[in-house]
PDB file of C-alpha atoms in Angstrom:
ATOM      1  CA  UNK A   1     -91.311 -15.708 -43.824  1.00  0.00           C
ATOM      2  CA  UNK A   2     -88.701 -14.006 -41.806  1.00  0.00           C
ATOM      3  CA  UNK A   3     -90.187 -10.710 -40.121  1.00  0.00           C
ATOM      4  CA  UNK A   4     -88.296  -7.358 -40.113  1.00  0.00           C
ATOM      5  CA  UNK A   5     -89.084  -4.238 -37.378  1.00  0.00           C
ATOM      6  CA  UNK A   6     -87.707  -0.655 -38.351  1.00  0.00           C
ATOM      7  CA  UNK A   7     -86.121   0.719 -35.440  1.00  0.00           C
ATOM      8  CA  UNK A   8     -85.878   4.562 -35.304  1.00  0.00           C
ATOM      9  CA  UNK A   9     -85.103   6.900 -32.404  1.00  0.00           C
ATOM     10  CA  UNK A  10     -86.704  10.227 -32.886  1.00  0.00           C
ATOM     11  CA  UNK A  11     -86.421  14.023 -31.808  1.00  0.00           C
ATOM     12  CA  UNK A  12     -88.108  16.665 -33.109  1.00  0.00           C
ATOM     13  CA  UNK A  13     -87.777  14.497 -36.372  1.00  0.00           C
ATOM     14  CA  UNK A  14     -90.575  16.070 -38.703  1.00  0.00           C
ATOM     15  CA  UNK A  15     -88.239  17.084 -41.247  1.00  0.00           C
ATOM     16  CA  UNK A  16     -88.003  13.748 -43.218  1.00  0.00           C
ATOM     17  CA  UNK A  17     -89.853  11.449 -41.151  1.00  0.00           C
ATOM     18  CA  UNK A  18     -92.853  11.360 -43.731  1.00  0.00           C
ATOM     19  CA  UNK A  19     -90.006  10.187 -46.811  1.00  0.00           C
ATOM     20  CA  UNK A  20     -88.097   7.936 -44.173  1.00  0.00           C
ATOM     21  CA  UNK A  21     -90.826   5.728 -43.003  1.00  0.00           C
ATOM     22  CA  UNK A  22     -92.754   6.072 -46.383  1.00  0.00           C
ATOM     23  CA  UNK A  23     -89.230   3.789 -48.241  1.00  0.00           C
ATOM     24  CA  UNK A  24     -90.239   1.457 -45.409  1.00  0.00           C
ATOM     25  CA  UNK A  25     -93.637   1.274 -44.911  1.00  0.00           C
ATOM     26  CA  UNK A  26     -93.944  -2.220 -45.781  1.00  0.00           C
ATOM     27  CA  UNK A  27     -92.205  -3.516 -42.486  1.00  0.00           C
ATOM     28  CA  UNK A  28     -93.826  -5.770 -40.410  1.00  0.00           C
ATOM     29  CA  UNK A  29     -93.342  -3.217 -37.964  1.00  0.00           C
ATOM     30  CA  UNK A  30     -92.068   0.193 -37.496  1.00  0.00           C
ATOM     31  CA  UNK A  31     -90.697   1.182 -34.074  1.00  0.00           C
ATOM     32  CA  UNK A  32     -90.509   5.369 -33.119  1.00  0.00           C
ATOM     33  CA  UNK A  33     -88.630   5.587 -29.618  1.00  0.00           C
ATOM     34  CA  UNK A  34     -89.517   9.234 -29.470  1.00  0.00           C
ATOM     35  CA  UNK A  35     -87.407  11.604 -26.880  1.00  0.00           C
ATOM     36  CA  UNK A  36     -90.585  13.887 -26.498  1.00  0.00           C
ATOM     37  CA  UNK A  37     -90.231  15.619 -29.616  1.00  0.00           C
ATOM     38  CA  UNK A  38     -91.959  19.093 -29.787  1.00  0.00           C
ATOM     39  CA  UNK A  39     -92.802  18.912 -33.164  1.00  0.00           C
ATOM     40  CA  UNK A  40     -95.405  16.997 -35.691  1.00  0.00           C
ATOM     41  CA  UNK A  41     -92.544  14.038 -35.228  1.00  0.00           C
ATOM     42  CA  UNK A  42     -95.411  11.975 -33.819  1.00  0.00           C
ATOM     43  CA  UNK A  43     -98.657  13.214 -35.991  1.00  0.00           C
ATOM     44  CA  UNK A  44     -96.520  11.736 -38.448  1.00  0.00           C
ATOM     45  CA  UNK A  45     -95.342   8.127 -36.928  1.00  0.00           C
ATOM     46  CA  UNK A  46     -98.999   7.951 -36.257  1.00  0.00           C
ATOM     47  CA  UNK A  47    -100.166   8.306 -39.877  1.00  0.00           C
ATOM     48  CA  UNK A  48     -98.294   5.391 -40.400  1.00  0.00           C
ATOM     49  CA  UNK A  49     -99.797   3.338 -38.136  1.00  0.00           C
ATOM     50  CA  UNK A  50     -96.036   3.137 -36.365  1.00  0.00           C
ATOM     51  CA  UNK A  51     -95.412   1.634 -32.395  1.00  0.00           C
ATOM     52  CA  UNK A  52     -94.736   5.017 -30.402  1.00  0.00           C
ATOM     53  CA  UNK A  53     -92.661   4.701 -27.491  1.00  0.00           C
ATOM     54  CA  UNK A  54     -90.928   7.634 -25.160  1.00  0.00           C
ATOM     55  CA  UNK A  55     -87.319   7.970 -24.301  1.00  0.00           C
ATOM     56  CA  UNK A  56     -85.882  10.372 -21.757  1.00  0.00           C
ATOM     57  CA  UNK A  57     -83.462  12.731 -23.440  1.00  0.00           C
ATOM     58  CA  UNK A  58     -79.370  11.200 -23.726  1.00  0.00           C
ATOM     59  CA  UNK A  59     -77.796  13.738 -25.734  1.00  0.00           C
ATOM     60  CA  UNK A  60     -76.757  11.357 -27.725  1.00  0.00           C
ATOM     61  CA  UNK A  61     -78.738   8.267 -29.784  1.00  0.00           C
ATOM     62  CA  UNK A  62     -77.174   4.925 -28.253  1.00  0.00           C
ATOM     63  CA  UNK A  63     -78.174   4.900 -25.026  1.00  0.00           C
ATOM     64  CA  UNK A  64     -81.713   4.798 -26.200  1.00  0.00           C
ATOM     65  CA  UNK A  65     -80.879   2.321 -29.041  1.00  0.00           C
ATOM     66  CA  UNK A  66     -80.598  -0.552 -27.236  1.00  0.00           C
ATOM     67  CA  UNK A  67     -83.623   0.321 -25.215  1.00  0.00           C
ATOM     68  CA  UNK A  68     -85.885   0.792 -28.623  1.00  0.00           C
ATOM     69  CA  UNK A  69     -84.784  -2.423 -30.353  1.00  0.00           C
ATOM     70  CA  UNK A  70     -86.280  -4.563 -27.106  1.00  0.00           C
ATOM     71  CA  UNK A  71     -89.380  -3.498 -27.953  1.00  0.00           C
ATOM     72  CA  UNK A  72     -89.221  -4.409 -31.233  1.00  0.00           C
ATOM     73  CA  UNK A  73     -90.646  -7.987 -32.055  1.00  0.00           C
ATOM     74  CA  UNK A  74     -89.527  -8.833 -35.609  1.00  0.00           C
ATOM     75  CA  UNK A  75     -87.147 -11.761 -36.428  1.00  0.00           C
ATOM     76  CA  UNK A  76     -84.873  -9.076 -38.158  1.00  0.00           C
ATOM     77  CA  UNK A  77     -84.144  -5.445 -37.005  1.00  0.00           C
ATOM     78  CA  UNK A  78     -83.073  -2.405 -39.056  1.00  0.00           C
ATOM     79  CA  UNK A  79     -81.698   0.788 -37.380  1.00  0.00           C
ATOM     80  CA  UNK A  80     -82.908   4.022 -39.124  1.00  0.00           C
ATOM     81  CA  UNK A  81     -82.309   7.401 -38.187  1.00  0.00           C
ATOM     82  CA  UNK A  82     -85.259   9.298 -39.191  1.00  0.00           C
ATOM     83  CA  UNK A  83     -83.376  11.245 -41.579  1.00  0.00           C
ATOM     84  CA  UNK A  84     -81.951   8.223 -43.760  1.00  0.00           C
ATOM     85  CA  UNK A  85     -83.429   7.109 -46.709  1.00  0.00           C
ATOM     86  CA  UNK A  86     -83.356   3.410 -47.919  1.00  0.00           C
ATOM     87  CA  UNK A  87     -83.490   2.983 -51.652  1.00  0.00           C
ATOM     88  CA  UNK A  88     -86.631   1.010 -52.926  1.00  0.00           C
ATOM     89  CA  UNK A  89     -83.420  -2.045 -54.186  1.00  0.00           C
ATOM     90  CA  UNK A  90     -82.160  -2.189 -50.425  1.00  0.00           C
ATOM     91  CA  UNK A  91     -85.285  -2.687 -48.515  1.00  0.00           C
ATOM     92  CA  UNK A  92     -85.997  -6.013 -51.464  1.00  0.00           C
ATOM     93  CA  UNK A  93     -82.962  -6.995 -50.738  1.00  0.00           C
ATOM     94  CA  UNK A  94     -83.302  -6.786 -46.950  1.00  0.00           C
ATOM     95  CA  UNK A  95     -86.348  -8.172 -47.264  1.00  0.00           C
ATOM     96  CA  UNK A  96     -84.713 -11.304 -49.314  1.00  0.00           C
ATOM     97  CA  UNK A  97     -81.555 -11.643 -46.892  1.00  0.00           C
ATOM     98  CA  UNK A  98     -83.771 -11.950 -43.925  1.00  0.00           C
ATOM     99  CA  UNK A  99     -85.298 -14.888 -45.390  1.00  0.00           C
ATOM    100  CA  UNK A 100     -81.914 -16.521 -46.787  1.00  0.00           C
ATOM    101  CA  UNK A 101     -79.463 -15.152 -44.652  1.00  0.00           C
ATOM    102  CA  UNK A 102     -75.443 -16.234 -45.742  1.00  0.00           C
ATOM    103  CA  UNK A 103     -74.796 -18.986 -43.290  1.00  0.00           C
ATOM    104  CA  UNK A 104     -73.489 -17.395 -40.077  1.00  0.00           C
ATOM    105  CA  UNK A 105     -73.997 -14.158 -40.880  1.00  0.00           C
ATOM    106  CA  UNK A 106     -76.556 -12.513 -38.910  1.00  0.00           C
ATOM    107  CA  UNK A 107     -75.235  -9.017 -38.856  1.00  0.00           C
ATOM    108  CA  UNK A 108     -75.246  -6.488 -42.405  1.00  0.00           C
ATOM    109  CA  UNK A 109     -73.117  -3.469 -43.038  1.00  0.00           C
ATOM    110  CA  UNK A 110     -74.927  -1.315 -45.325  1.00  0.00           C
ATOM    111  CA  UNK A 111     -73.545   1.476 -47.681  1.00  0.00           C
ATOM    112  CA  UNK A 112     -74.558   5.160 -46.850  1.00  0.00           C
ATOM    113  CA  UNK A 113     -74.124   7.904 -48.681  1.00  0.00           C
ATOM    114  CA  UNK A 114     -74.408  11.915 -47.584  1.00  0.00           C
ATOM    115  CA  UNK A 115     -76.021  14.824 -48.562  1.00  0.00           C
ATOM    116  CA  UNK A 116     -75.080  18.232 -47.813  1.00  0.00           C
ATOM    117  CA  UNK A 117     -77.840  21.228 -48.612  1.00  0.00           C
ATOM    118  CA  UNK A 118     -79.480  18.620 -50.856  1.00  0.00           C
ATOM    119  CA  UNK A 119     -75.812  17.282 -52.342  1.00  0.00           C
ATOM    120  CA  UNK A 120     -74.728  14.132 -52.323  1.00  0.00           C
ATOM    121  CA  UNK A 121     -70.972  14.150 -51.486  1.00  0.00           C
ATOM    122  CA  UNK A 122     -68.468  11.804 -52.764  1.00  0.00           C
ATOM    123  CA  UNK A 123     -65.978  12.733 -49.963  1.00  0.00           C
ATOM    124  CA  UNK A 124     -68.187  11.540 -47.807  1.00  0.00           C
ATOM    125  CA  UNK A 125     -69.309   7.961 -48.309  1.00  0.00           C
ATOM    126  CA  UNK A 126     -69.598   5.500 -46.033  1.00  0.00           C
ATOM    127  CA  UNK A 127     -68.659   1.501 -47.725  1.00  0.00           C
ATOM    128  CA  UNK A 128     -70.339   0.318 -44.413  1.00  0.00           C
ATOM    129  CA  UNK A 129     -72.990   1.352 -41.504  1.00  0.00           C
ATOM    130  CA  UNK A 130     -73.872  -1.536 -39.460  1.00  0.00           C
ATOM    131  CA  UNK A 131     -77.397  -1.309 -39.631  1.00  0.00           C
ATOM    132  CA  UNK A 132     -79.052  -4.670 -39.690  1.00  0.00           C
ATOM    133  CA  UNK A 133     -79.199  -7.325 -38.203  1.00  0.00           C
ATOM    134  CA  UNK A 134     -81.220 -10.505 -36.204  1.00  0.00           C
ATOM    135  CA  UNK A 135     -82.510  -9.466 -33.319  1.00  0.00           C
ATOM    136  CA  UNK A 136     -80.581  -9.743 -30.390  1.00  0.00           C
ATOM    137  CA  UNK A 137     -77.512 -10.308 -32.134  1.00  0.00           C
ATOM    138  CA  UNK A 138     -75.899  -7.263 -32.012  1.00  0.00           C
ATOM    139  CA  UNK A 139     -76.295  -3.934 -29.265  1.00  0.00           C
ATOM    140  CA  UNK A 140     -74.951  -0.957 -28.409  1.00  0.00           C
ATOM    141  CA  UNK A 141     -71.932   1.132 -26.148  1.00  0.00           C
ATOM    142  CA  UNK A 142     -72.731   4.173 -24.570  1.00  0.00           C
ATOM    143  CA  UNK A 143     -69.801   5.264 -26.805  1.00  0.00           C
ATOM    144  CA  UNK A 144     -70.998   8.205 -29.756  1.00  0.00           C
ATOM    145  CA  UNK A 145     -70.411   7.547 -33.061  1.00  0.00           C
ATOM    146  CA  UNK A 146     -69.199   3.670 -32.523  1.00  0.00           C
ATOM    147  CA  UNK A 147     -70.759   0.892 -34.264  1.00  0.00           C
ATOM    148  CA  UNK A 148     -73.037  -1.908 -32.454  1.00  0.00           C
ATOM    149  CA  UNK A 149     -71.139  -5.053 -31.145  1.00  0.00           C
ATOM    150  CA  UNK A 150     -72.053  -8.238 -33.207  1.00  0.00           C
ATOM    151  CA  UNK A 151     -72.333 -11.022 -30.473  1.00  0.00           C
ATOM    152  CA  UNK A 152     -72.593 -13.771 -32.207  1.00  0.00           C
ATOM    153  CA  UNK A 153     -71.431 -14.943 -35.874  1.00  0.00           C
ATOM    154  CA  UNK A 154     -69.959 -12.823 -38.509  1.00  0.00           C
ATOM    155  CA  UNK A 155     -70.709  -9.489 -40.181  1.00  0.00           C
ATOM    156  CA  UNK A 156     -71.836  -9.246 -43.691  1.00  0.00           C
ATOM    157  CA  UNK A 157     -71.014  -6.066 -46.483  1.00  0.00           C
ATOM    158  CA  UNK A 158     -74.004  -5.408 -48.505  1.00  0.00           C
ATOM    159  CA  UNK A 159     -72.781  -4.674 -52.318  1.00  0.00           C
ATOM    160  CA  UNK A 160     -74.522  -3.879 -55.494  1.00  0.00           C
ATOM    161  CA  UNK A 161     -76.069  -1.144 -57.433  1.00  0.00           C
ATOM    162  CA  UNK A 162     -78.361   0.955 -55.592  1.00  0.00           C
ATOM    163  CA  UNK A 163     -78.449  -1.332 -52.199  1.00  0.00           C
ATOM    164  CA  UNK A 164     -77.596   1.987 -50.089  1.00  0.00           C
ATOM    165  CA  UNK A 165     -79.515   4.682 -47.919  1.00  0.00           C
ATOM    166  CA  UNK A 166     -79.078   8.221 -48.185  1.00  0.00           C
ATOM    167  CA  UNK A 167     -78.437  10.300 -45.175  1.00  0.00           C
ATOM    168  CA  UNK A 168     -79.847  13.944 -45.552  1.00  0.00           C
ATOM    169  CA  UNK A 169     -77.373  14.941 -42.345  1.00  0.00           C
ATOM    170  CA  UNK A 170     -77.039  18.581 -43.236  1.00  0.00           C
ATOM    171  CA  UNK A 171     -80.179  20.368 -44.246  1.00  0.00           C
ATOM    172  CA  UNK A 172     -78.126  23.985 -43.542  1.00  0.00           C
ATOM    173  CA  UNK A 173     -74.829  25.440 -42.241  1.00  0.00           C
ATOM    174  CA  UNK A 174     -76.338  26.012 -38.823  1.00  0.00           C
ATOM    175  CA  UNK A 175     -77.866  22.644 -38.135  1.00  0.00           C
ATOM    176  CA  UNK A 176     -74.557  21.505 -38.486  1.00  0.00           C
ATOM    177  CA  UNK A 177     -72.980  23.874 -36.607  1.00  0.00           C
ATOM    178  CA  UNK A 178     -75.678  22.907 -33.666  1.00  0.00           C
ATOM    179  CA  UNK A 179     -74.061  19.487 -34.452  1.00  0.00           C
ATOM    180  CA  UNK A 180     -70.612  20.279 -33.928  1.00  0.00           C
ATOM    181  CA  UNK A 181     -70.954  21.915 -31.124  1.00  0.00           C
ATOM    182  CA  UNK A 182     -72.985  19.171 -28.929  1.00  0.00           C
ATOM    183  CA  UNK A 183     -70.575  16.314 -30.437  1.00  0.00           C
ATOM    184  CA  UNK A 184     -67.610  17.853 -29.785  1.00  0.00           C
ATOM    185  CA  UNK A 185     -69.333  18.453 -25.871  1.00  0.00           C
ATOM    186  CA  UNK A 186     -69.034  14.504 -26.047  1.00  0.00           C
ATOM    187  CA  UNK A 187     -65.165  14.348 -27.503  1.00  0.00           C
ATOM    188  CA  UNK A 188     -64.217  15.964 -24.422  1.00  0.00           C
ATOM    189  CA  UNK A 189     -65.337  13.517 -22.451  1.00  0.00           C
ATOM    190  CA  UNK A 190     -63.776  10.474 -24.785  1.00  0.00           C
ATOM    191  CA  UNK A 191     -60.316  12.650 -24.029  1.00  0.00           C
ATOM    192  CA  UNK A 192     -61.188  13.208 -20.480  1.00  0.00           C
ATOM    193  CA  UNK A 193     -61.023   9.039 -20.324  1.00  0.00           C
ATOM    194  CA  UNK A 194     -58.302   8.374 -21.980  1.00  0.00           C
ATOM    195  CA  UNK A 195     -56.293  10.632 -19.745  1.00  0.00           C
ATOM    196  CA  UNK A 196     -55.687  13.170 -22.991  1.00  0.00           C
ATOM    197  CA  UNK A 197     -53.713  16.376 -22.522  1.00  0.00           C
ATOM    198  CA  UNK A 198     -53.928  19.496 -24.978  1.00  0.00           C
ATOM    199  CA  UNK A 199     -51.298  19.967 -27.520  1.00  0.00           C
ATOM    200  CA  UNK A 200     -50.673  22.942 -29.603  1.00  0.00           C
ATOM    201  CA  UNK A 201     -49.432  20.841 -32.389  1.00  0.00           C
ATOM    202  CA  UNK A 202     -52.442  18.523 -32.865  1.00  0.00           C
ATOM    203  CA  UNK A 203     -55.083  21.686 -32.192  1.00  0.00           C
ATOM    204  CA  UNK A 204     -52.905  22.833 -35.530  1.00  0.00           C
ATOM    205  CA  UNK A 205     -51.838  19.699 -37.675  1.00  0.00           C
ATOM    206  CA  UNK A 206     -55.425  17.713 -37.012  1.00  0.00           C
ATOM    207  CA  UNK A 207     -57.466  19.920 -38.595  1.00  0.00           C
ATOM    208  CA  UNK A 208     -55.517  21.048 -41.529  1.00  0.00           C
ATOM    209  CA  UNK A 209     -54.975  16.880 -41.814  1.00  0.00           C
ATOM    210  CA  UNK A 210     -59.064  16.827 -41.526  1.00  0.00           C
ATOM    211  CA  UNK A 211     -59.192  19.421 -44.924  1.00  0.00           C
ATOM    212  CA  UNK A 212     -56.779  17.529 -46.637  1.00  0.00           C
ATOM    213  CA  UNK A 213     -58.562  14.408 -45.981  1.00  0.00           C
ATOM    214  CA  UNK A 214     -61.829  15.023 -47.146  1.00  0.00           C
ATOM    215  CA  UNK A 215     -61.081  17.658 -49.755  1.00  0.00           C
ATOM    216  CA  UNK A 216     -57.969  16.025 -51.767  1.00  0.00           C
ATOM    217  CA  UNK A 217     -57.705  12.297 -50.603  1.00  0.00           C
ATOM    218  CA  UNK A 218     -62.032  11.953 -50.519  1.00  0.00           C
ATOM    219  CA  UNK A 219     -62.796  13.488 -53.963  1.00  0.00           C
ATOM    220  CA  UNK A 220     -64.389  16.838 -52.039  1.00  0.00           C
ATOM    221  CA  UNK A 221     -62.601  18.765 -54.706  1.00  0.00           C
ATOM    222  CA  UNK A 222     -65.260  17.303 -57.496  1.00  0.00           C
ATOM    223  CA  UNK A 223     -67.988  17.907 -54.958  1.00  0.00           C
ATOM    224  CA  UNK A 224     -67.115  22.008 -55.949  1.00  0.00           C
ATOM    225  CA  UNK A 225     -68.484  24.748 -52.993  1.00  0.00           C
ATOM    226  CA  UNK A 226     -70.200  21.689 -50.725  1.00  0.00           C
ATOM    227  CA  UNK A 227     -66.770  19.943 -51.043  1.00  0.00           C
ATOM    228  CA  UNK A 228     -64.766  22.884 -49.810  1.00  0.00           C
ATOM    229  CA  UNK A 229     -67.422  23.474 -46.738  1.00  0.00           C
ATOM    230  CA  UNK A 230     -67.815  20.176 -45.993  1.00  0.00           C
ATOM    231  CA  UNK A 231     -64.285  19.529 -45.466  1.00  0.00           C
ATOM    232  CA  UNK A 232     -63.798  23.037 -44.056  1.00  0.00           C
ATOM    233  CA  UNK A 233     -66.464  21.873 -41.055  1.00  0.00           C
ATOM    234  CA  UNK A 234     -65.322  18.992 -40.908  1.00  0.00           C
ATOM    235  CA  UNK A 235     -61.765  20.120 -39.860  1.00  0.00           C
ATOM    236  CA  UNK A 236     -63.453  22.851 -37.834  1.00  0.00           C
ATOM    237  CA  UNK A 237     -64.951  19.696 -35.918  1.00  0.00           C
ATOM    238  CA  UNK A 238     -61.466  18.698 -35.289  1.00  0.00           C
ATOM    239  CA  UNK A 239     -60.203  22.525 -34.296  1.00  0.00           C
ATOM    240  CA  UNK A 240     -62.970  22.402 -31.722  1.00  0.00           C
ATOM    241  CA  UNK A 241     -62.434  19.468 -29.917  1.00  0.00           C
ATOM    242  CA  UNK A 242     -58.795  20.480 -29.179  1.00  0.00           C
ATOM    243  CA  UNK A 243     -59.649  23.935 -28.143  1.00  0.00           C
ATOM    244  CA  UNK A 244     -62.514  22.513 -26.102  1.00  0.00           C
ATOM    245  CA  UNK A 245     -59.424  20.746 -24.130  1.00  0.00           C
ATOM    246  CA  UNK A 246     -57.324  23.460 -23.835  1.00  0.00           C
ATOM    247  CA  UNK A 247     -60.223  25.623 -22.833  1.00  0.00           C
ATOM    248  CA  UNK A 248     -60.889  23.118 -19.592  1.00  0.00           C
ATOM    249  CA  UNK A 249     -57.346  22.342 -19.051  1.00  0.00           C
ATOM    250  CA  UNK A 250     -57.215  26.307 -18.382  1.00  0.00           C
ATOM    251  CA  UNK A 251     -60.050  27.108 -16.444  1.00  0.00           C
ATOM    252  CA  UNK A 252     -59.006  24.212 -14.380  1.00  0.00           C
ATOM    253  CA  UNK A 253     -55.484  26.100 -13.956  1.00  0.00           C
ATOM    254  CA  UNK A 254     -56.946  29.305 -13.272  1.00  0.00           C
ATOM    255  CA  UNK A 255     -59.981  29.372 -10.858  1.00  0.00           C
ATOM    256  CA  UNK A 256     -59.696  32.793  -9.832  1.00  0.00           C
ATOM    257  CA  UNK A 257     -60.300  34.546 -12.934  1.00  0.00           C
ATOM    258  CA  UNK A 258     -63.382  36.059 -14.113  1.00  0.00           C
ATOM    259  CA  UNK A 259     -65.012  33.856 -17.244  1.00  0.00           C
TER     260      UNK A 259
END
């Protein structure tokens, strides 16, 4: 029998920790590469008997992924953050695919869906997270946001009813806020490498594009008031990456004023 580890980096994770690892509590092993949380995030990994290691602080998740999943020692790994939920179908099927993996395929996308101040939205679901795999098949970039690098084989989509997790991403308004503002701190560095300069027009047509997106061509629409914010931050996201750019570009211009 094929063994799985549950690999999730924490910080200050206490909100649903206790409902993450409880959908997987059957793992061989569960993995908590902690980044010296500050609240009960570890009381709780403990009461579940999970492997607690520490991480120095990144800013953002993937440095430390890579990190966590050597310590892991199952013939399978699954990535969790500790706000996902996997449904009680996924984790059987996991389970089952471990043991009688497709030929070649040693790498799974899995479906995630998104809730919004206890919502799920239909504007915002993901057909694929790459999420599982054998280990030492697939690892991270120090890139945000980007998905792991399979290095050897092929990928494989997870379909069917129910085989999905459930990412509770935006308890509040303001967590997401936090969010935006700390990913958007790591945008302008992405546009600082690829040599990008500001421009009016995309600090204007990219987020209106971002609404339209998510609100008419996503479904947000049917989603009614957490539609219209969701895609409303969302574009935000976009407004403040641009004027994050034009901000430095600025202050680069013009040393000698007072800021």
């Amino acid at each position: 029998m094929a063994t799985i580890s549950v690999v999730i980096n924490t910080l200050n994770a206490d909100r649903l920790l206790e409902k993450c690892l409880e959908a997987v509590k059957d793992a061989d092993e569960i993995v908590i590469c902690d980044m010296h949380s500050e609240d009960r995030t570890i009381e709780i990994a403990e009461k579940f008997g999970c492997k607690i290691y520490y991480h120095e602080r990144t800013g953002i998740v993937e440095p430390a992924r890579n990190w966590a999943m050597e310590q892991a020692t199952g013939d399978w790994i699954l990535v969790l953050d500790a706000d996902e939920i996997v449904t009680p179908e996924l984790w059987a099927y996991l389970r089952e695919y471990a043991n009688n993996p497709k030929p070649n395929h040693y790498a799974c996308y899995i479906k995630r869906e998104t809730a919004m101040c206890g919502k799920i939205l239909r504007s915002w679901v993901q057909k694929g997270c790459k999420r599982f795999w054998k280990k030492g098949i697939c690892t991270y970039t120090d890139v945000i946001h980007q998905m792991p690098i399979t290095h050897e084989g092929e990928d494989f989509w997870i379909e069917g009813k129910n085989l999905h997790m459930v990412h509770y991403h935006m308890p509040s308004v303001s967590s997401y806020n936090e969010k935006i503002d700390r990913y958007t701190d790591f945008e302008l560095k992405k546009f600082e490498e690829k040599g990008r300069k500001f421009s009016f027009g995309k600090m204007v047509t990219r987020p209106a594009y971002e609404f339209f997106k998510f609100y008419i061509l996503k479904g947000g629409i049917f989603d009614g008031i957490h539609g219209f914010l969701f895609a409303y931050m969302q574009s935000y996201y976009k407004f403040c990456q641009w004027a994050k750019l034009y901000e430095k570009e600025f202050k680069e211009k013009n040393k000698d004023l007072t800021y």
